[in-house]
Every structure is written in C-alpha cells, then in structure tokens.
C-alpha cells in the first residue's frame, strides 16, 4: 500500500512531493470480487492474527511466504485490518493530475500488479523473474534503481 499512498499524496499535495517511487503499486479501485476476498481476509486476520494477511500477496508454497508472513505478523491487528479495509474501499487514482517524476518497479511474475503498473506512467521497470516483493527478491537491484532515481530527482 505504500506506493499507492505515496502516489495519492503526490496527487493531493504536489508542492510537498518532489518524486515518487512505487514498488508493486496498484492504482485501480477494488471490484466486487476483490472486496469480497478482502472481507474474507479481514475475518481471517481477526481469527489468526496479522500474519494471515500475507496470503493477499503471496501463495503459501512460495519460497518467501514464511518471511512475508513473519513481516505481516509483526504488524498490529488494528493496523492490518485498517490497511485491508482501505484496500477494499479505495477508488481508482486519477493519475492525469500527477506532476512529479515517478519510478514504478514491478515484478514480471506479479500479474495482479503488472497491468496496473503499466498505467502509472513515468519510468517503468519490469523486473524479470521477480514476483510481488522486489525488495525481498532482488534487494540490490531495487536499491540501485532507487538510488539512481532519487539522485536525479530528490
């Protein structure tokens, strides 16, 4: 959600933002099926704790699932539920008002987010053999992309 929050902030407060980097960000609103899945996930998080939210982004069979679940489990129940509810209730972002430089990086294997990333505009990096977590799957590459981008714009 961080990339979406940063994009929304750049849209609503352009004088406060010089540039935005978004990793695996979605900008479209949630459809009815997605809202229903998020409602189910909110129930699961209430029952099993914040770590259950990992299922939103990654399959249990994936090699990084345990790490993502561990990261999710460290969040508060209240914060996790609020983030999932926000994802459920958001509308599409009106990107035509975006006036700052944008770097978008998304994994080529992250089909849910790849189509969205292509609509953001700016500098798009599709990372081959990477899924939803480029910061965990290719941290050196992500650090290099971010350093280069912010050296130019921040």
XYZ file of C-alpha atoms in Angstrom:
154
model
C 0.000 0.000 0.000
C 2.948 2.344 0.426
C 3.308 3.077 -3.275
C -0.358 3.891 -3.603
C -0.206 6.147 -0.546
C 2.813 7.970 -1.990
C 1.062 8.429 -5.351
C -2.089 9.688 -3.642
C -0.040 12.143 -1.582
C 1.691 13.413 -4.747
C -1.721 13.947 -6.338
C -3.267 15.766 -3.385
C -0.188 17.708 -2.209
C 2.065 18.160 -5.240
C 4.022 21.005 -3.633
C 5.223 18.653 -0.887
C 6.498 15.842 -3.127
C 9.483 16.027 -5.487
C 9.352 12.456 -6.815
C 7.637 9.129 -6.144
C 8.990 5.589 -6.277
C 6.338 2.879 -6.192
C 7.125 -0.834 -5.907
C 4.311 -3.181 -6.925
C 1.656 -0.481 -6.541
C -1.954 -0.722 -7.680
C -3.912 2.329 -8.732
C -7.256 0.872 -9.755
C -10.155 0.535 -7.353
C -11.341 -2.762 -5.932
C -14.044 -4.631 -7.841
C -16.792 -6.630 -6.126
C -14.850 -9.915 -6.179
C -11.758 -8.241 -4.696
C -13.850 -6.586 -1.989
C -15.352 -9.968 -1.066
C -11.876 -11.570 -0.890
C -10.638 -8.739 1.309
C -13.654 -9.122 3.613
C -12.791 -12.814 3.966
C -9.147 -11.955 4.619
C -10.131 -9.406 7.282
C -12.128 -12.162 9.023
C -9.122 -14.486 8.759
C -6.798 -11.837 10.211
C -9.185 -11.332 13.141
C -9.160 -15.095 13.727
C -5.496 -15.962 13.010
C -3.613 -12.688 13.505
C -1.891 -10.203 11.181
C 0.396 -12.839 9.647
C -2.613 -14.239 7.789
C -2.584 -11.108 5.605
C 0.448 -12.496 3.756
C -1.970 -14.597 1.732
C -3.105 -11.403 -0.042
C 0.212 -11.083 -1.861
C 1.869 -14.470 -1.937
C 0.957 -18.146 -2.112
C 1.908 -20.388 0.834
C 4.022 -22.582 -1.480
C 6.253 -19.640 -2.489
C 9.796 -19.689 -1.091
C 9.315 -16.242 0.520
C 5.950 -16.982 2.125
C 7.336 -17.608 5.620
C 9.328 -14.361 5.508
C 6.355 -12.324 4.260
C 4.113 -13.898 6.886
C 6.705 -13.060 9.566
C 6.794 -9.422 8.411
C 2.983 -9.273 8.361
C 2.750 -10.890 11.786
C 4.875 -8.090 13.275
C 2.152 -5.557 12.418
C -0.666 -4.736 14.799
C -4.061 -6.351 14.345
C -5.708 -2.921 14.190
C -3.259 -1.614 11.573
C -3.527 -4.736 9.433
C -7.325 -4.658 9.448
C -7.317 -0.921 8.652
C -4.927 -1.447 5.713
C -7.033 -4.295 4.306
C -10.222 -2.250 4.719
C -8.555 0.675 2.954
C -7.532 -1.606 0.063
C -11.109 -2.902 -0.078
C -12.692 0.554 -0.117
C -10.380 2.522 -2.414
C -11.353 4.014 -5.734
C -9.107 4.376 -8.763
C -6.492 7.126 -8.585
C -6.867 9.916 -11.194
C -3.308 9.790 -12.492
C -3.754 12.586 -15.023
C -3.037 15.061 -12.197
C 0.358 13.556 -11.376
C 3.025 16.216 -11.997
C 6.127 14.762 -10.314
C 8.623 12.227 -11.677
C 7.562 8.647 -10.942
C 9.548 5.427 -10.869
C 7.452 2.276 -10.879
C 9.073 -1.108 -10.390
C 7.092 -4.330 -10.594
C 7.957 -7.983 -10.881
C 7.291 -9.596 -14.252
C 5.702 -12.506 -12.347
C 3.351 -10.224 -10.384
C 0.407 -10.437 -12.771
C -2.072 -8.709 -10.412
C 0.115 -5.607 -10.226
C 1.879 -5.603 -13.612
C -1.126 -4.311 -15.572
C -1.679 -1.572 -13.005
C 1.981 -0.552 -13.066
C 1.798 -0.014 -16.826
C -0.913 2.654 -16.319
C 1.022 4.802 -13.842
C 3.342 6.408 -16.353
C 6.807 7.750 -15.725
C 9.774 5.415 -15.534
C 8.646 1.764 -15.548
C 10.956 -1.096 -14.635
C 9.573 -4.611 -15.133
C 11.884 -6.895 -13.168
C 12.328 -10.300 -14.792
C 11.874 -13.436 -12.648
C 10.540 -11.322 -9.760
C 7.122 -11.537 -8.087
C 5.315 -9.121 -5.766
C 8.243 -8.438 -3.429
C 11.129 -6.958 -5.429
C 12.589 -5.523 -2.215
C 12.924 -9.080 -0.830
C 13.622 -10.915 -4.089
C 16.181 -8.503 -5.583
C 17.194 -6.008 -2.869
C 20.424 -4.943 -4.574
C 18.638 -4.191 -7.846
C 15.893 -2.248 -6.069
C 18.466 -0.259 -4.072
C 20.299 0.605 -7.304
C 17.085 1.701 -9.062
C 16.003 3.837 -6.106
C 19.427 5.429 -5.587
C 19.718 6.338 -9.272
C 16.159 7.729 -9.406
C 16.431 9.817 -6.261
C 19.910 11.055 -7.219
C 18.250 12.531 -10.295
C 15.072 13.927 -8.727
C 15.256 14.336 -4.957
